[in-house]
Amino acid sequence: MKKLILLLFTLPFLAIGQEKGISFEHNTTWAKVKEKAKAENKHIFVDAFTTWCGPCKWMAANIFPQEKVGTFFNENFVNLKIQMDETPADNEDVKSWREEAKRFAKDYKVAAYPTFLIFSPDGELVHRIVGGGEADQFIAAAKEGLDPNTQYETLVKKFNEKPNDKATAKSMAAAAVKAYDRELTAKAVESVINNSTAAELMEDDVLKLISKNVGKPGSKAFNTLLENKEKVDAKLGAGKTDQILSVSIINSEIAPVVMKSETDIFDKTVEEVSKKYPTISLTNSIASFKPNYYARKQNWPAFRDAVQAYINLDPSKVNASQLNSFAWAIFENCDDPSCVESALAWSKKSLEEANDPALMDTYANLLHKVGKTKEAIEWQEKAIAAVDEGSKAEYQATLEKMKKGEPTWVK
């Protein structure tokens, strides 16, 4: 029923390798881990995690214990966990790694979590994976760390040795994107651009690389798209260049300014920034970003107006899921009658596209909030009849509140 914000489920952290999952080393040192890896001719897999990281906990609880994951990692790696933060609950084993954890963060540039590092049997860093994934996806990512042709740090060395080699630069850019290494991504993309002819820049693979890694305004990629606007639109679709470049402008020059300000300077900032880029239309991207801005600022009447303006630009491009998210945000956060009525209209519109129980539930809750409880009960009963068994209890609880005349929202 929660449509706007994805909840982070805190799962129990499994600090010990499962019987059929990955077997991690304990009560050891980095020197001993390297010694074991060299003796067994295995690479070293390091899970650099923090206690507060939700995805880290999810990987530990759902991926590491799987038999196929354990089989692959135990056969190919000496496996190690390093806790990168410090808590009062740390045991002696964790405490003994604190200085090493600081060194790892510094020497191996660990700044996002989870980060998984792969070292050669000699203890040399050869690969990194940032972020988790499902079992097969994660195994595939780790396999890249065993192959010199796909190892991240190996590619970095090759790129640094031959920064003007186009093929190397393309491989480096693709790998840097996966590693969330923005600085190296920008360098590699710039190298690809510098070593491509005008015709090659419009080839599908090169254009895709450039358009997905524009970076900040003024970057080589940004200027390349701007200078070839007609050609890019011909390849990617009308208005696509403006969309790509405007997102870069918003992320770099608008969002940081308006988010920090204690007063509402949104329209003023957009006007000022727009003057710097007279050939780029920001209209559609600004309309998309504005509701998010006002939601973060908790200004729900302004959020309502921004959403309606966004919808009015092109109603055909606003799908049922978006309408539902907008409506639910108002339901949970705004008691202003005009806001709730607008949300009710959006919710009703969403039901024209799909009879999804979640959409019915939103509509029923909004009906109840505006005082149309009899109709709300009818829609909630429809939602219960259509929803999966796992959610029926929650929906039923909402129905009972409606029947008792109790609010289904937090007052």
mmCIF file of C-alpha atoms in Angstrom:
data_model
loop_
_atom_site.group_PDB
_atom_site.id
_atom_site.type_symbol
_atom_site.label_atom_id
_atom_site.label_comp_id
_atom_site.label_asym_id
_atom_site.label_seq_id
_atom_site.Cartn_x
_atom_site.Cartn_y
_atom_site.Cartn_z
ATOM 1 C CA MET A 1 0.000 0.000 0.000
ATOM 2 C CA LYS A 2 2.993 2.297 0.317
ATOM 3 C CA LYS A 3 3.329 3.787 -3.131
ATOM 4 C CA LEU A 4 5.613 6.802 -2.904
ATOM 5 C CA ILE A 5 8.516 5.715 -0.746
ATOM 6 C CA LEU A 6 10.233 2.355 -0.990
ATOM 7 C CA LEU A 7 10.656 1.088 2.530
ATOM 8 C CA LEU A 8 14.023 -0.238 3.585
ATOM 9 C CA PHE A 9 13.453 -3.561 5.268
ATOM 10 C CA THR A 10 16.054 -4.268 7.912
ATOM 11 C CA LEU A 11 16.938 -7.904 7.645
ATOM 12 C CA PRO A 12 18.911 -9.851 10.238
ATOM 13 C CA PHE A 13 22.601 -9.647 9.421
ATOM 14 C CA LEU A 14 24.299 -12.985 8.976
ATOM 15 C CA ALA A 15 27.871 -12.509 10.102
ATOM 16 C CA ILE A 16 28.771 -16.165 9.683
ATOM 17 C CA GLY A 17 28.907 -17.988 6.383
ATOM 18 C CA GLN A 18 26.022 -20.406 5.980
ATOM 19 C CA GLU A 19 26.638 -24.141 5.611
ATOM 20 C CA LYS A 20 25.775 -24.066 1.915
ATOM 21 C CA GLY A 21 26.662 -20.431 1.295
ATOM 22 C CA ILE A 22 29.858 -18.419 1.212
ATOM 23 C CA SER A 23 32.383 -19.431 3.846
ATOM 24 C CA PHE A 24 34.037 -16.301 5.257
ATOM 25 C CA GLU A 25 37.326 -16.163 7.151
ATOM 26 C CA HIS A 26 37.211 -15.225 10.867
ATOM 27 C CA ASN A 27 39.706 -14.320 13.569
ATOM 28 C CA THR A 28 42.424 -13.713 11.024
ATOM 29 C CA THR A 29 44.572 -10.947 9.571
ATOM 30 C CA TRP A 30 45.068 -9.529 6.103
ATOM 31 C CA ALA A 31 48.534 -11.077 5.986
ATOM 32 C CA LYS A 32 47.105 -14.525 6.791
ATOM 33 C CA VAL A 33 44.330 -14.125 4.225
ATOM 34 C CA LYS A 34 46.876 -13.285 1.516
ATOM 35 C CA GLU A 35 49.055 -16.191 2.614
ATOM 36 C CA LYS A 36 46.140 -18.609 2.346
ATOM 37 C CA ALA A 37 45.087 -17.252 -1.058
ATOM 38 C CA LYS A 38 48.592 -17.643 -2.447
ATOM 39 C CA ALA A 39 48.952 -21.157 -1.068
ATOM 40 C CA GLU A 40 45.588 -22.232 -2.555
ATOM 41 C CA ASN A 41 46.056 -20.163 -5.746
ATOM 42 C CA LYS A 42 42.732 -18.431 -5.220
ATOM 43 C CA HIS A 43 41.650 -14.847 -5.611
ATOM 44 C CA ILE A 44 40.473 -12.949 -2.529
ATOM 45 C CA PHE A 45 36.882 -11.715 -2.270
ATOM 46 C CA VAL A 46 36.292 -8.910 0.261
ATOM 47 C CA ASP A 47 32.836 -7.726 1.283
ATOM 48 C CA ALA A 48 33.351 -4.146 2.521
ATOM 49 C CA PHE A 49 30.114 -3.423 4.378
ATOM 50 C CA THR A 50 28.644 -1.225 7.099
ATOM 51 C CA THR A 51 26.139 -2.083 9.799
ATOM 52 C CA TRP A 52 23.737 0.641 8.616
ATOM 53 C CA CYS A 53 23.721 -0.369 4.940
ATOM 54 C CA GLY A 54 20.399 -1.939 3.935
ATOM 55 C CA PRO A 55 21.636 -3.527 0.687
ATOM 56 C CA CYS A 56 24.614 -4.981 2.600
ATOM 57 C CA LYS A 57 22.226 -6.707 4.996
ATOM 58 C CA TRP A 58 20.055 -7.892 2.127
ATOM 59 C CA MET A 59 23.026 -9.487 0.367
ATOM 60 C CA ALA A 60 24.118 -11.185 3.588
ATOM 61 C CA ALA A 61 20.661 -12.526 4.306
ATOM 62 C CA ASN A 62 19.507 -13.488 0.811
ATOM 63 C CA ILE A 63 22.438 -13.973 -1.568
ATOM 64 C CA PHE A 64 25.496 -15.143 0.380
ATOM 65 C CA PRO A 65 23.684 -18.139 1.957
ATOM 66 C CA GLN A 66 22.576 -19.600 -1.401
ATOM 67 C CA GLU A 67 24.216 -22.904 -2.318
ATOM 68 C CA LYS A 68 25.159 -21.934 -5.881
ATOM 69 C CA VAL A 69 26.672 -18.689 -4.626
ATOM 70 C CA GLY A 70 28.632 -20.532 -1.960
ATOM 71 C CA THR A 71 29.838 -23.135 -4.435
ATOM 72 C CA PHE A 72 31.191 -20.518 -6.838
ATOM 73 C CA PHE A 73 32.830 -18.245 -4.263
ATOM 74 C CA ASN A 74 34.269 -21.018 -2.107
ATOM 75 C CA GLU A 75 35.839 -22.712 -5.130
ATOM 76 C CA ASN A 76 37.366 -19.535 -6.541
ATOM 77 C CA PHE A 77 38.052 -17.249 -3.589
ATOM 78 C CA VAL A 78 39.285 -16.905 -0.056
ATOM 79 C CA ASN A 79 36.348 -14.890 1.307
ATOM 80 C CA LEU A 80 36.535 -12.092 3.848
ATOM 81 C CA LYS A 81 34.185 -9.579 5.428
ATOM 82 C CA ILE A 82 35.410 -6.188 6.656
ATOM 83 C CA GLN A 83 33.084 -3.951 8.667
ATOM 84 C CA MET A 84 33.861 -0.396 7.595
ATOM 85 C CA ASP A 85 32.045 1.476 10.375
ATOM 86 C CA GLU A 86 32.417 1.279 14.158
ATOM 87 C CA THR A 87 29.649 0.587 16.676
ATOM 88 C CA PRO A 88 29.498 -0.037 20.442
ATOM 89 C CA ALA A 89 28.299 -3.575 19.707
ATOM 90 C CA ASP A 90 31.441 -4.563 17.799
ATOM 91 C CA ASN A 91 33.031 -7.805 18.972
ATOM 92 C CA GLU A 92 36.774 -8.287 19.382
ATOM 93 C CA ASP A 93 37.196 -9.744 15.897
ATOM 94 C CA VAL A 94 35.592 -6.662 14.314
ATOM 95 C CA LYS A 95 37.612 -4.321 16.523
ATOM 96 C CA SER A 96 40.853 -5.994 15.450
ATOM 97 C CA TRP A 97 40.108 -4.965 11.842
ATOM 98 C CA ARG A 98 39.345 -1.280 12.493
ATOM 99 C CA GLU A 99 42.697 0.092 11.373
ATOM 100 C CA GLU A 100 42.737 -2.218 8.371
ATOM 101 C CA ALA A 101 39.220 -1.040 7.478
ATOM 102 C CA LYS A 102 40.425 2.574 7.469
ATOM 103 C CA ARG A 103 43.329 1.601 5.232
ATOM 104 C CA PHE A 104 41.004 -0.226 2.837
ATOM 105 C CA ALA A 105 38.734 2.816 2.605
ATOM 106 C CA LYS A 106 41.698 5.060 1.802
ATOM 107 C CA ASP A 107 43.874 2.835 -0.356
ATOM 108 C CA TYR A 108 41.093 1.212 -2.336
ATOM 109 C CA LYS A 109 38.717 4.212 -2.455
ATOM 110 C CA VAL A 110 35.784 2.526 -0.763
ATOM 111 C CA ALA A 111 33.124 5.229 -0.525
ATOM 112 C CA ALA A 112 29.828 3.480 -1.344
ATOM 113 C CA TYR A 113 28.255 0.393 0.164
ATOM 114 C CA PRO A 114 28.256 -2.415 -0.412
ATOM 115 C CA THR A 115 31.598 -2.450 -2.226
ATOM 116 C CA PHE A 116 33.068 -5.828 -3.098
ATOM 117 C CA LEU A 117 36.801 -5.983 -3.805
ATOM 118 C CA ILE A 118 38.607 -8.786 -5.615
ATOM 119 C CA PHE A 119 42.344 -9.293 -5.206
ATOM 120 C CA SER A 120 44.708 -11.560 -7.109
ATOM 121 C CA PRO A 121 46.287 -14.536 -5.260
ATOM 122 C CA ASP A 122 49.257 -12.205 -4.669
ATOM 123 C CA GLY A 123 47.076 -9.659 -2.900
ATOM 124 C CA GLU A 124 46.869 -7.095 -5.716
ATOM 125 C CA LEU A 125 43.522 -5.358 -6.228
ATOM 126 C CA VAL A 126 42.177 -6.332 -9.657
ATOM 127 C CA HIS A 127 38.438 -5.713 -9.556
ATOM 128 C CA ARG A 128 35.608 -3.978 -7.715
ATOM 129 C CA ILE A 129 31.834 -4.390 -7.680
ATOM 130 C CA VAL A 130 29.669 -1.619 -6.254
ATOM 131 C CA GLY A 131 26.135 -2.549 -5.239
ATOM 132 C CA GLY A 132 24.508 -5.924 -4.867
ATOM 133 C CA GLY A 133 22.217 -7.962 -7.059
ATOM 134 C CA GLU A 134 20.478 -11.278 -7.489
ATOM 135 C CA ALA A 135 22.551 -14.461 -7.281
ATOM 136 C CA ASP A 136 23.190 -15.088 -10.985
ATOM 137 C CA GLN A 137 23.904 -11.419 -11.610
ATOM 138 C CA PHE A 138 26.307 -11.286 -8.687
ATOM 139 C CA ILE A 139 28.155 -14.431 -9.750
ATOM 140 C CA ALA A 140 28.506 -13.010 -13.271
ATOM 141 C CA ALA A 141 29.936 -9.771 -11.851
ATOM 142 C CA ALA A 142 32.441 -11.719 -9.746
ATOM 143 C CA LYS A 143 33.487 -13.800 -12.753
ATOM 144 C CA GLU A 144 34.590 -10.572 -14.410
ATOM 145 C CA GLY A 145 37.030 -10.216 -11.530
ATOM 146 C CA LEU A 146 38.712 -13.480 -12.502
ATOM 147 C CA ASP A 147 39.212 -12.560 -16.155
ATOM 148 C CA PRO A 148 42.089 -10.147 -16.965
ATOM 149 C CA ASN A 149 40.050 -8.879 -19.920
ATOM 150 C CA THR A 150 37.264 -7.634 -17.655
ATOM 151 C CA GLN A 151 38.997 -6.957 -14.331
ATOM 152 C CA TYR A 152 38.357 -3.362 -13.361
ATOM 153 C CA GLU A 153 41.748 -2.415 -11.946
ATOM 154 C CA THR A 154 43.481 -4.223 -14.799
ATOM 155 C CA LEU A 155 41.466 -2.147 -17.262
ATOM 156 C CA VAL A 156 42.423 0.997 -15.353
ATOM 157 C CA LYS A 157 46.113 0.165 -15.807
ATOM 158 C CA LYS A 158 45.629 -0.526 -19.509
ATOM 159 C CA PHE A 159 43.714 2.725 -19.940
ATOM 160 C CA ASN A 160 46.368 4.743 -18.105
ATOM 161 C CA GLU A 161 49.040 3.188 -20.292
ATOM 162 C CA LYS A 162 47.119 3.862 -23.524
ATOM 163 C CA PRO A 163 44.585 6.622 -22.781
ATOM 164 C CA ASN A 164 44.078 7.383 -26.478
ATOM 165 C CA ASP A 165 43.291 3.831 -27.530
ATOM 166 C CA LYS A 166 39.610 3.987 -28.425
ATOM 167 C CA ALA A 167 38.808 0.311 -27.793
ATOM 168 C CA THR A 168 40.464 0.428 -24.373
ATOM 169 C CA ALA A 169 38.678 3.662 -23.537
ATOM 170 C CA LYS A 170 35.290 2.165 -24.447
ATOM 171 C CA SER A 171 35.917 -0.869 -22.247
ATOM 172 C CA MET A 172 37.151 1.408 -19.473
ATOM 173 C CA ALA A 173 34.061 3.600 -19.656
ATOM 174 C CA ALA A 174 31.709 0.619 -19.453
ATOM 175 C CA ALA A 175 33.592 -0.794 -16.468
ATOM 176 C CA ALA A 176 33.829 2.586 -14.722
ATOM 177 C CA VAL A 177 30.068 3.033 -14.973
ATOM 178 C CA LYS A 178 29.526 -0.298 -13.220
ATOM 179 C CA ALA A 179 32.034 0.705 -10.534
ATOM 180 C CA TYR A 180 30.327 4.087 -10.002
ATOM 181 C CA ASP A 181 33.668 5.745 -10.734
ATOM 182 C CA ARG A 182 32.395 9.032 -12.160
ATOM 183 C CA GLU A 183 35.775 10.660 -12.555
ATOM 184 C CA LEU A 184 37.212 7.798 -14.569
ATOM 185 C CA THR A 185 33.977 7.430 -16.532
ATOM 186 C CA ALA A 186 34.275 11.058 -17.638
ATOM 187 C CA LYS A 187 37.918 10.594 -18.641
ATOM 188 C CA ALA A 188 37.192 7.460 -20.615
ATOM 189 C CA VAL A 189 34.178 8.957 -22.383
ATOM 190 C CA GLU A 190 36.223 12.044 -23.259
ATOM 191 C CA SER A 191 38.907 9.799 -24.696
ATOM 192 C CA VAL A 192 36.350 7.971 -26.837
ATOM 193 C CA ILE A 193 35.052 11.305 -28.141
ATOM 194 C CA ASN A 194 38.524 12.692 -28.831
ATOM 195 C CA ASN A 195 39.494 9.592 -30.776
ATOM 196 C CA SER A 196 36.321 9.293 -32.854
ATOM 197 C CA THR A 197 35.470 10.912 -36.168
ATOM 198 C CA ALA A 198 32.277 12.947 -36.529
ATOM 199 C CA ALA A 199 30.610 9.933 -38.149
ATOM 200 C CA GLU A 200 31.813 7.551 -35.453
ATOM 201 C CA LEU A 201 30.331 9.775 -32.739
ATOM 202 C CA MET A 202 26.879 9.012 -34.153
ATOM 203 C CA GLU A 203 27.392 5.247 -34.209
ATOM 204 C CA ASP A 204 24.930 3.472 -31.940
ATOM 205 C CA ASP A 205 27.373 2.179 -29.346
ATOM 206 C CA VAL A 206 29.354 5.426 -29.081
ATOM 207 C CA LEU A 207 26.266 7.645 -28.968
ATOM 208 C CA LYS A 208 24.720 5.422 -26.306
ATOM 209 C CA LEU A 209 27.885 5.689 -24.214
ATOM 210 C CA ILE A 210 27.986 9.477 -24.534
ATOM 211 C CA SER A 211 24.279 10.082 -23.925
ATOM 212 C CA LYS A 212 24.217 7.944 -20.782
ATOM 213 C CA ASN A 213 27.331 9.556 -19.307
ATOM 214 C CA VAL A 214 26.938 13.257 -19.962
ATOM 215 C CA GLY A 215 28.237 14.379 -16.598
ATOM 216 C CA LYS A 216 28.153 18.091 -15.805
ATOM 217 C CA PRO A 217 27.399 20.937 -18.228
ATOM 218 C CA GLY A 218 30.552 21.851 -20.099
ATOM 219 C CA SER A 219 31.888 18.311 -20.173
ATOM 220 C CA LYS A 220 33.124 16.889 -23.453
ATOM 221 C CA ALA A 221 30.070 14.634 -23.633
ATOM 222 C CA PHE A 222 27.652 17.491 -22.880
ATOM 223 C CA ASN A 223 29.166 19.742 -25.539
ATOM 224 C CA THR A 224 29.292 16.934 -28.090
ATOM 225 C CA LEU A 225 25.563 16.323 -27.783
ATOM 226 C CA LEU A 226 24.810 20.043 -27.826
ATOM 227 C CA GLU A 227 26.893 20.629 -30.946
ATOM 228 C CA ASN A 228 25.261 17.684 -32.728
ATOM 229 C CA LYS A 229 21.720 18.262 -31.497
ATOM 230 C CA GLU A 230 19.945 17.647 -34.824
ATOM 231 C CA LYS A 231 21.931 14.496 -35.560
ATOM 232 C CA VAL A 232 21.370 13.131 -32.044
ATOM 233 C CA ASP A 233 17.624 13.794 -32.240
ATOM 234 C CA ALA A 234 17.538 12.079 -35.621
ATOM 235 C CA LYS A 235 19.106 8.997 -34.030
ATOM 236 C CA LEU A 236 17.435 8.965 -30.604
ATOM 237 C CA GLY A 237 14.150 10.748 -31.243
ATOM 238 C CA ALA A 238 12.831 14.300 -31.356
ATOM 239 C CA GLY A 239 13.570 16.276 -28.201
ATOM 240 C CA LYS A 240 15.855 13.583 -26.775
ATOM 241 C CA THR A 241 18.936 15.822 -26.704
ATOM 242 C CA ASP A 242 17.107 18.496 -24.708
ATOM 243 C CA GLN A 243 15.910 15.842 -22.275
ATOM 244 C CA ILE A 244 19.407 14.446 -21.699
ATOM 245 C CA LEU A 245 21.108 17.829 -21.377
ATOM 246 C CA SER A 246 18.383 19.364 -19.218
ATOM 247 C CA VAL A 247 18.716 16.559 -16.665
ATOM 248 C CA SER A 248 22.440 17.315 -16.473
ATOM 249 C CA ILE A 249 21.697 21.012 -15.943
ATOM 250 C CA ILE A 250 19.094 20.330 -13.260
ATOM 251 C CA ASN A 251 21.340 17.937 -11.353
ATOM 252 C CA SER A 252 24.320 20.279 -11.466
ATOM 253 C CA GLU A 253 22.974 23.817 -11.391
ATOM 254 C CA ILE A 254 19.382 23.828 -10.170
ATOM 255 C CA ALA A 255 18.776 21.032 -7.673
ATOM 256 C CA PRO A 256 21.797 21.829 -5.447
ATOM 257 C CA VAL A 257 20.765 25.490 -5.240
ATOM 258 C CA VAL A 258 17.041 25.130 -4.572
ATOM 259 C CA MET A 259 17.439 22.234 -2.150
ATOM 260 C CA LYS A 260 19.808 24.195 0.075
ATOM 261 C CA SER A 261 17.715 27.352 0.160
ATOM 262 C CA GLU A 262 15.378 27.866 3.110
ATOM 263 C CA THR A 263 13.069 29.956 0.936
ATOM 264 C CA ASP A 264 11.283 28.981 -2.266
ATOM 265 C CA ILE A 265 13.568 30.189 -5.060
ATOM 266 C CA PHE A 266 12.628 27.438 -7.509
ATOM 267 C CA ASP A 267 11.127 29.506 -10.338
ATOM 268 C CA LYS A 268 13.732 32.269 -9.950
ATOM 269 C CA THR A 269 16.591 29.778 -10.145
ATOM 270 C CA VAL A 270 15.140 28.020 -13.173
ATOM 271 C CA GLU A 271 14.717 31.351 -14.935
ATOM 272 C CA GLU A 272 18.309 32.380 -14.234
ATOM 273 C CA VAL A 273 19.810 29.055 -15.277
ATOM 274 C CA SER A 274 17.667 28.830 -18.406
ATOM 275 C CA LYS A 275 19.226 32.051 -19.706
ATOM 276 C CA LYS A 276 22.632 30.318 -19.751
ATOM 277 C CA TYR A 277 21.325 27.642 -22.124
ATOM 278 C CA PRO A 278 19.046 29.392 -24.632
ATOM 279 C CA THR A 279 19.162 26.515 -27.136
ATOM 280 C CA ILE A 280 18.160 23.844 -24.617
ATOM 281 C CA SER A 281 14.532 23.416 -23.565
ATOM 282 C CA LEU A 282 14.256 22.665 -19.853
ATOM 283 C CA THR A 283 10.452 22.696 -19.749
ATOM 284 C CA ASN A 284 9.668 18.974 -19.634
ATOM 285 C CA SER A 285 12.471 18.025 -17.261
ATOM 286 C CA ILE A 286 11.689 20.915 -14.912
ATOM 287 C CA ALA A 287 8.023 19.894 -14.860
ATOM 288 C CA SER A 288 9.075 16.367 -13.911
ATOM 289 C CA PHE A 289 11.512 17.532 -11.233
ATOM 290 C CA LYS A 290 9.295 20.173 -9.608
ATOM 291 C CA PRO A 291 6.890 17.780 -7.808
ATOM 292 C CA ASN A 292 9.860 15.943 -6.333
ATOM 293 C CA TYR A 293 11.308 19.245 -5.107
ATOM 294 C CA TYR A 294 8.121 20.296 -3.332
ATOM 295 C CA ALA A 295 7.615 16.826 -1.869
ATOM 296 C CA ARG A 296 11.069 17.041 -0.281
ATOM 297 C CA LYS A 297 10.267 20.505 1.009
ATOM 298 C CA GLN A 298 6.986 19.158 2.436
ATOM 299 C CA ASN A 299 5.070 21.928 0.649
ATOM 300 C CA TRP A 300 2.043 19.910 -0.365
ATOM 301 C CA PRO A 301 -0.176 22.643 -1.878
ATOM 302 C CA ALA A 302 2.778 23.561 -4.134
ATOM 303 C CA PHE A 303 3.321 19.853 -4.799
ATOM 304 C CA ARG A 304 -0.310 19.574 -5.920
ATOM 305 C CA ASP A 305 0.097 22.500 -8.316
ATOM 306 C CA ALA A 306 3.378 21.112 -9.672
ATOM 307 C CA VAL A 307 1.865 17.683 -10.264
ATOM 308 C CA GLN A 308 -1.140 19.160 -12.058
ATOM 309 C CA ALA A 309 1.143 21.265 -14.254
ATOM 310 C CA TYR A 310 3.187 18.165 -15.057
ATOM 311 C CA ILE A 311 0.067 16.200 -15.971
ATOM 312 C CA ASN A 312 -1.275 19.042 -18.107
ATOM 313 C CA LEU A 313 1.881 19.122 -20.240
ATOM 314 C CA ASP A 314 0.965 15.772 -21.772
ATOM 315 C CA PRO A 315 -1.617 13.623 -19.938
ATOM 316 C CA SER A 316 -0.899 10.691 -22.267
ATOM 317 C CA LYS A 317 2.642 10.368 -20.875
ATOM 318 C CA VAL A 318 1.581 10.106 -17.231
ATOM 319 C CA ASN A 319 0.845 6.473 -16.431
ATOM 320 C CA ALA A 320 -1.381 4.923 -13.776
ATOM 321 C CA SER A 321 1.517 4.163 -11.449
ATOM 322 C CA GLN A 322 2.665 7.800 -11.457
ATOM 323 C CA LEU A 323 -0.851 9.066 -10.836
ATOM 324 C CA ASN A 324 -1.184 6.621 -7.975
ATOM 325 C CA SER A 325 2.118 7.747 -6.411
ATOM 326 C CA PHE A 326 1.137 11.399 -6.633
ATOM 327 C CA ALA A 327 -2.282 10.695 -5.131
ATOM 328 C CA TRP A 328 -0.893 8.606 -2.284
ATOM 329 C CA ALA A 329 1.616 11.309 -1.395
ATOM 330 C CA ILE A 330 -1.247 13.754 -0.909
ATOM 331 C CA PHE A 331 -3.313 11.216 1.020
ATOM 332 C CA GLU A 332 -0.513 10.597 3.515
ATOM 333 C CA ASN A 333 0.706 14.142 3.890
ATOM 334 C CA CYS A 334 -1.932 16.779 3.151
ATOM 335 C CA ASP A 335 -5.300 17.528 4.740
ATOM 336 C CA ASP A 336 -6.031 20.572 2.601
ATOM 337 C CA PRO A 337 -9.421 19.815 0.941
ATOM 338 C CA SER A 338 -8.348 21.167 -2.442
ATOM 339 C CA CYS A 339 -5.246 18.968 -2.381
ATOM 340 C CA VAL A 340 -7.218 15.870 -1.481
ATOM 341 C CA GLU A 341 -9.802 16.556 -4.185
ATOM 342 C CA SER A 342 -7.031 16.848 -6.777
ATOM 343 C CA ALA A 343 -5.504 13.604 -5.548
ATOM 344 C CA LEU A 344 -8.903 11.933 -5.784
ATOM 345 C CA ALA A 345 -9.168 13.010 -9.424
ATOM 346 C CA TRP A 346 -5.686 11.640 -10.200
ATOM 347 C CA SER A 347 -6.529 8.378 -8.474
ATOM 348 C CA LYS A 348 -9.791 8.032 -10.371
ATOM 349 C CA LYS A 349 -7.905 8.647 -13.610
ATOM 350 C CA SER A 350 -5.430 5.883 -12.751
ATOM 351 C CA LEU A 351 -8.285 3.375 -12.557
ATOM 352 C CA GLU A 352 -9.183 4.075 -16.181
ATOM 353 C CA GLU A 353 -5.938 2.347 -17.177
ATOM 354 C CA ALA A 354 -5.901 -0.607 -14.787
ATOM 355 C CA ASN A 355 -8.032 -2.280 -12.125
ATOM 356 C CA ASP A 356 -5.063 -2.911 -9.880
ATOM 357 C CA PRO A 357 -6.000 -3.516 -6.205
ATOM 358 C CA ALA A 358 -3.325 -1.054 -5.058
ATOM 359 C CA LEU A 359 -4.927 1.657 -7.198
ATOM 360 C CA MET A 360 -8.369 0.770 -5.823
ATOM 361 C CA ASP A 361 -6.996 0.942 -2.286
ATOM 362 C CA THR A 362 -5.642 4.448 -2.889
ATOM 363 C CA TYR A 363 -8.934 5.582 -4.391
ATOM 364 C CA ALA A 364 -10.891 4.098 -1.487
ATOM 365 C CA ASN A 365 -8.686 5.812 1.092
ATOM 366 C CA LEU A 366 -9.057 9.169 -0.627
ATOM 367 C CA LEU A 367 -12.836 8.759 -0.862
ATOM 368 C CA HIS A 368 -12.867 8.071 2.867
ATOM 369 C CA LYS A 369 -10.736 11.131 3.530
ATOM 370 C CA VAL A 370 -13.149 13.446 1.672
ATOM 371 C CA GLY A 371 -16.085 11.987 3.580
ATOM 372 C CA LYS A 372 -17.475 9.632 0.950
ATOM 373 C CA THR A 373 -17.092 6.636 3.232
ATOM 374 C CA LYS A 374 -19.930 4.516 1.832
ATOM 375 C CA GLU A 375 -18.360 4.629 -1.626
ATOM 376 C CA ALA A 376 -14.921 4.120 -0.070
ATOM 377 C CA ILE A 377 -16.058 0.881 1.556
ATOM 378 C CA GLU A 378 -17.348 -0.425 -1.768
ATOM 379 C CA TRP A 379 -13.994 0.232 -3.460
ATOM 380 C CA GLN A 380 -12.008 -1.230 -0.588
ATOM 381 C CA GLU A 381 -14.065 -4.420 -0.789
ATOM 382 C CA LYS A 382 -13.260 -4.593 -4.509
ATOM 383 C CA ALA A 383 -9.577 -4.164 -3.691
ATOM 384 C CA ILE A 384 -9.683 -6.953 -1.102
ATOM 385 C CA ALA A 385 -11.332 -9.295 -3.594
ATOM 386 C CA ALA A 386 -8.563 -8.643 -6.115
ATOM 387 C CA VAL A 387 -5.462 -8.445 -3.899
ATOM 388 C CA ASP A 388 -3.083 -11.332 -3.181
ATOM 389 C CA GLU A 389 -3.459 -13.327 0.022
ATOM 390 C CA GLY A 390 -0.360 -11.795 1.605
ATOM 391 C CA SER A 391 -1.873 -8.299 1.520
ATOM 392 C CA LYS A 392 -5.489 -9.104 2.390
ATOM 393 C CA ALA A 393 -4.985 -8.588 6.128
ATOM 394 C CA GLU A 394 -3.631 -5.073 5.636
ATOM 395 C CA TYR A 395 -6.430 -4.150 3.260
ATOM 396 C CA GLN A 396 -9.002 -5.690 5.597
ATOM 397 C CA ALA A 397 -7.680 -3.643 8.510
ATOM 398 C CA THR A 398 -8.173 -0.497 6.431
ATOM 399 C CA LEU A 399 -11.721 -1.582 5.626
ATOM 400 C CA GLU A 400 -12.533 -2.091 9.312
ATOM 401 C CA LYS A 401 -11.353 1.437 10.098
ATOM 402 C CA MET A 402 -13.579 2.794 7.359
ATOM 403 C CA LYS A 403 -16.581 0.929 8.706
ATOM 404 C CA LYS A 404 -15.911 2.343 12.183
ATOM 405 C CA GLY A 405 -15.553 5.839 10.804
ATOM 406 C CA GLU A 406 -11.922 6.004 11.890
ATOM 407 C CA PRO A 407 -9.243 7.780 9.824
ATOM 408 C CA THR A 408 -7.033 5.553 7.724
ATOM 409 C CA TRP A 409 -4.337 8.211 7.596
ATOM 410 C CA VAL A 410 -2.007 9.513 10.299
ATOM 411 C CA LYS A 411 -3.523 12.610 11.870
#
